[in-house]
GROMACS .gro file of C-alpha atoms in nm:
model
  149
    1MET     CA    1   0.022   0.011   0.011
    2THR     CA    2   0.297   0.230   0.079
    3ASP     CA    3   0.519   0.138  -0.199
    4PRO     CA    4   0.562   0.441  -0.464
    5GLU     CA    5   0.666   0.213  -0.762
    6TRP     CA    6   0.358  -0.016  -0.701
    7PRO     CA    7   0.087   0.157  -0.483
    8VAL     CA    8  -0.194  -0.086  -0.429
    9GLY     CA    9  -0.540   0.035  -0.336
   10ILE     CA   10  -0.835  -0.134  -0.199
   11ILE     CA   11  -1.207  -0.027  -0.240
   12LEU     CA   12  -1.436  -0.206   0.036
   13SER     CA   13  -1.793  -0.156   0.047
   14GLY     CA   14  -2.009  -0.323   0.314
   15THR     CA   15  -2.218  -0.325   0.626
   16ASN     CA   16  -2.171  -0.221   0.961
   17GLU     CA   17  -1.980  -0.547   1.021
   18LEU     CA   18  -1.715  -0.431   0.788
   19GLU     CA   19  -1.716  -0.105   0.964
   20ASP     CA   20  -1.640  -0.292   1.301
   21ILE     CA   21  -1.349  -0.519   1.113
   22LEU     CA   22  -1.186  -0.181   1.011
   23ASN     CA   23  -1.218  -0.014   1.340
   24HIS     CA   24  -1.063  -0.324   1.492
   25ASP     CA   25  -0.710  -0.252   1.284
   26HIS     CA   26  -0.597   0.092   1.378
   27GLN     CA   27  -0.306   0.049   1.129
   28LEU     CA   28  -0.550  -0.003   0.820
   29ALA     CA   29  -0.746   0.240   0.967
   30ARG     CA   30  -0.508   0.517   0.950
   31ARG     CA   31  -0.385   0.436   0.601
   32MET     CA   32  -0.731   0.489   0.443
   33LYS     CA   33  -0.976   0.734   0.345
   34THR     CA   34  -1.327   0.674   0.405
   35VAL     CA   35  -1.661   0.753   0.247
   36ARG     CA   36  -1.997   0.656   0.392
   37PHE     CA   37  -2.308   0.709   0.157
   38GLU     CA   38  -2.628   0.715   0.417
   39SER     CA   39  -2.946   0.580   0.304
   40LEU     CA   40  -3.156   0.752   0.012
   41SER     CA   41  -3.524   0.862   0.056
   42PRO     CA   42  -3.731   0.872  -0.232
   43ALA     CA   43  -3.900   1.166  -0.159
   44ALA     CA   44  -3.547   1.358  -0.105
   45TYR     CA   45  -3.345   1.190  -0.397
   46GLY     CA   46  -3.563   1.107  -0.663
   47ASP     CA   47  -3.466   1.420  -0.863
   48ASP     CA   48  -3.077   1.315  -0.836
   49ILE     CA   49  -3.127   0.976  -0.961
   50LEU     CA   50  -3.317   1.099  -1.264
   51ASP     CA   51  -3.029   1.356  -1.281
   52LEU     CA   52  -2.810   1.038  -1.285
   53LEU     CA   53  -3.009   0.798  -1.523
   54GLU     CA   54  -3.003   1.117  -1.763
   55SER     CA   55  -2.608   1.103  -1.751
   56TYR     CA   56  -2.597   0.782  -1.802
   57CYS     CA   57  -2.803   0.763  -2.083
   58GLU     CA   58  -2.648   1.013  -2.270
   59ARG     CA   59  -2.298   0.811  -2.224
   60ALA     CA   60  -2.493   0.493  -2.346
   61ASN     CA   61  -2.610   0.695  -2.659
   62LEU     CA   62  -2.965   0.581  -2.555
   63GLU     CA   63  -3.280   0.816  -2.546
   64PRO     CA   64  -3.471   0.785  -2.198
   65GLU     CA   65  -3.848   0.783  -2.283
   66ASP     CA   66  -4.067   0.998  -2.074
   67ASP     CA   67  -4.187   0.739  -1.861
   68VAL     CA   68  -3.837   0.704  -1.697
   69LEU     CA   69  -3.804   1.079  -1.645
   70GLU     CA   70  -4.093   1.111  -1.450
   71LEU     CA   71  -4.023   1.215  -1.054
   72SER     CA   72  -4.225   0.908  -0.956
   73HIS     CA   73  -3.978   0.699  -1.168
   74GLY     CA   74  -3.693   0.824  -0.993
   75GLU     CA   75  -3.846   0.740  -0.649
   76ARG     CA   76  -3.939   0.400  -0.764
   77VAL     CA   77  -3.558   0.349  -0.855
   78VAL     CA   78  -3.465   0.474  -0.498
   79HIS     CA   79  -3.731   0.243  -0.345
   80ALA     CA   80  -3.641  -0.073  -0.544
   81ALA     CA   81  -3.251  -0.013  -0.475
   82ALA     CA   82  -3.364  -0.056  -0.081
   83ASN     CA   83  -3.248   0.324  -0.065
   84GLN     CA   84  -2.909   0.222  -0.125
   85PHE     CA   85  -2.734   0.454  -0.355
   86GLY     CA   86  -2.484   0.187  -0.488
   87ILE     CA   87  -2.794  -0.045  -0.579
   88ALA     CA   88  -2.962   0.240  -0.732
   89ILE     CA   89  -2.670   0.270  -0.995
   90VAL     CA   90  -2.668  -0.109  -1.066
   91LEU     CA   91  -3.060  -0.129  -1.132
   92ILE     CA   92  -3.014   0.215  -1.366
   93LEU     CA   93  -2.697   0.005  -1.554
   94ASP     CA   94  -2.886  -0.315  -1.530
   95ALA     CA   95  -3.192  -0.134  -1.729
   96ILE     CA   96  -2.939   0.002  -1.974
   97GLU     CA   97  -2.780  -0.333  -2.049
   98ASP     CA   98  -3.143  -0.472  -2.082
   99ALA     CA   99  -3.234  -0.189  -2.333
  100TYR     CA  100  -2.913  -0.277  -2.515
  101LEU     CA  101  -2.983  -0.638  -2.526
  102GLN     CA  102  -3.336  -0.583  -2.668
  103GLY     CA  103  -3.177  -0.393  -2.941
  104GLN     CA  104  -3.327  -0.070  -2.842
  105GLU     CA  105  -3.228   0.285  -2.925
  106THR     CA  106  -3.426   0.389  -2.608
  107LEU     CA  107  -3.464   0.313  -2.252
  108ASN     CA  108  -3.804   0.287  -2.091
  109ARG     CA  109  -4.004   0.131  -1.782
  110GLN     CA  110  -4.018  -0.219  -1.915
  111ASN     CA  111  -3.622  -0.212  -1.913
  112PHE     CA  112  -3.613  -0.144  -1.558
  113ILE     CA  113  -3.909  -0.428  -1.471
  114ARG     CA  114  -3.702  -0.671  -1.635
  115ALA     CA  115  -3.372  -0.572  -1.474
  116TYR     CA  116  -3.543  -0.571  -1.150
  117HIS     CA  117  -3.695  -0.923  -1.198
  118ARG     CA  118  -3.361  -1.033  -1.304
  119ARG     CA  119  -3.220  -0.899  -0.967
  120THR     CA  120  -3.477  -1.058  -0.753
  121SER     CA  121  -3.694  -1.293  -0.908
  122CYS     CA  122  -3.984  -1.150  -0.755
  123ASP     CA  123  -4.346  -1.159  -0.922
  124ALA     CA  124  -4.504  -0.849  -1.123
  125GLU     CA  125  -4.699  -0.803  -0.799
  126PHE     CA  126  -4.338  -0.742  -0.597
  127ASN     CA  127  -4.189  -0.522  -0.846
  128PRO     CA  128  -4.176  -0.158  -0.806
  129PHE     CA  129  -4.198  -0.107  -1.147
  130VAL     CA  130  -4.521  -0.252  -1.205
  131VAL     CA  131  -4.735  -0.197  -0.893
  132PRO     CA  132  -4.881   0.126  -0.829
  133ASP     CA  133  -4.817   0.104  -0.466
  134PHE     CA  134  -4.460   0.031  -0.494
  135MET     CA  135  -4.367   0.169  -0.125
  136ARG     CA  136  -4.587  -0.128   0.007
  137ILE     CA  137  -4.288  -0.385  -0.128
  138ASP     CA  138  -4.027  -0.475   0.051
  139ALA     CA  139  -3.716  -0.427  -0.185
  140ARG     CA  140  -3.487  -0.627   0.030
  141GLN     CA  141  -3.694  -0.928  -0.041
  142VAL     CA  142  -3.626  -1.199  -0.324
  143PHE     CA  143  -3.800  -1.496  -0.475
  144SER     CA  144  -4.141  -1.310  -0.349
  145ARG     CA  145  -4.428  -1.458  -0.517
  146GLU     CA  146  -4.820  -1.395  -0.524
  147ASN     CA  147  -4.890  -1.757  -0.414
  148ARG     CA  148  -4.626  -1.946  -0.209
  149THR     CA  149  -4.688  -2.294  -0.116
   0.00000   0.00000   0.00000
């Protein structure tokens, strides 16, 4: 980590347990820079997520359709990402990948529906990009089914 000719950088991402591990090793803690991302809220960050989405679309040469530029869609992305910034980025990138796989020149809500389904394997009734009352969905759940037996 300290060799000027062969420096090594480590990026760690994790939960509170990782924080405990890092705080246990004082040498490591003093040699690193930390960034903590707090949880997002759909109401406060919906617009910011839409700005991010537009930037990614521009870089991907995709035109975002009107249905993904509405504030409610930005709020859905935040909620579907369980209020986590990194997961919101992953969902946007997965939706862009889906648009490419579909041979599209635009990005639309269907891309997000498929991206969320691939990520969680949840039925449509548990997909925040499908249901009107998306806030009722626990976005941390996977394999949610309407009729589980």
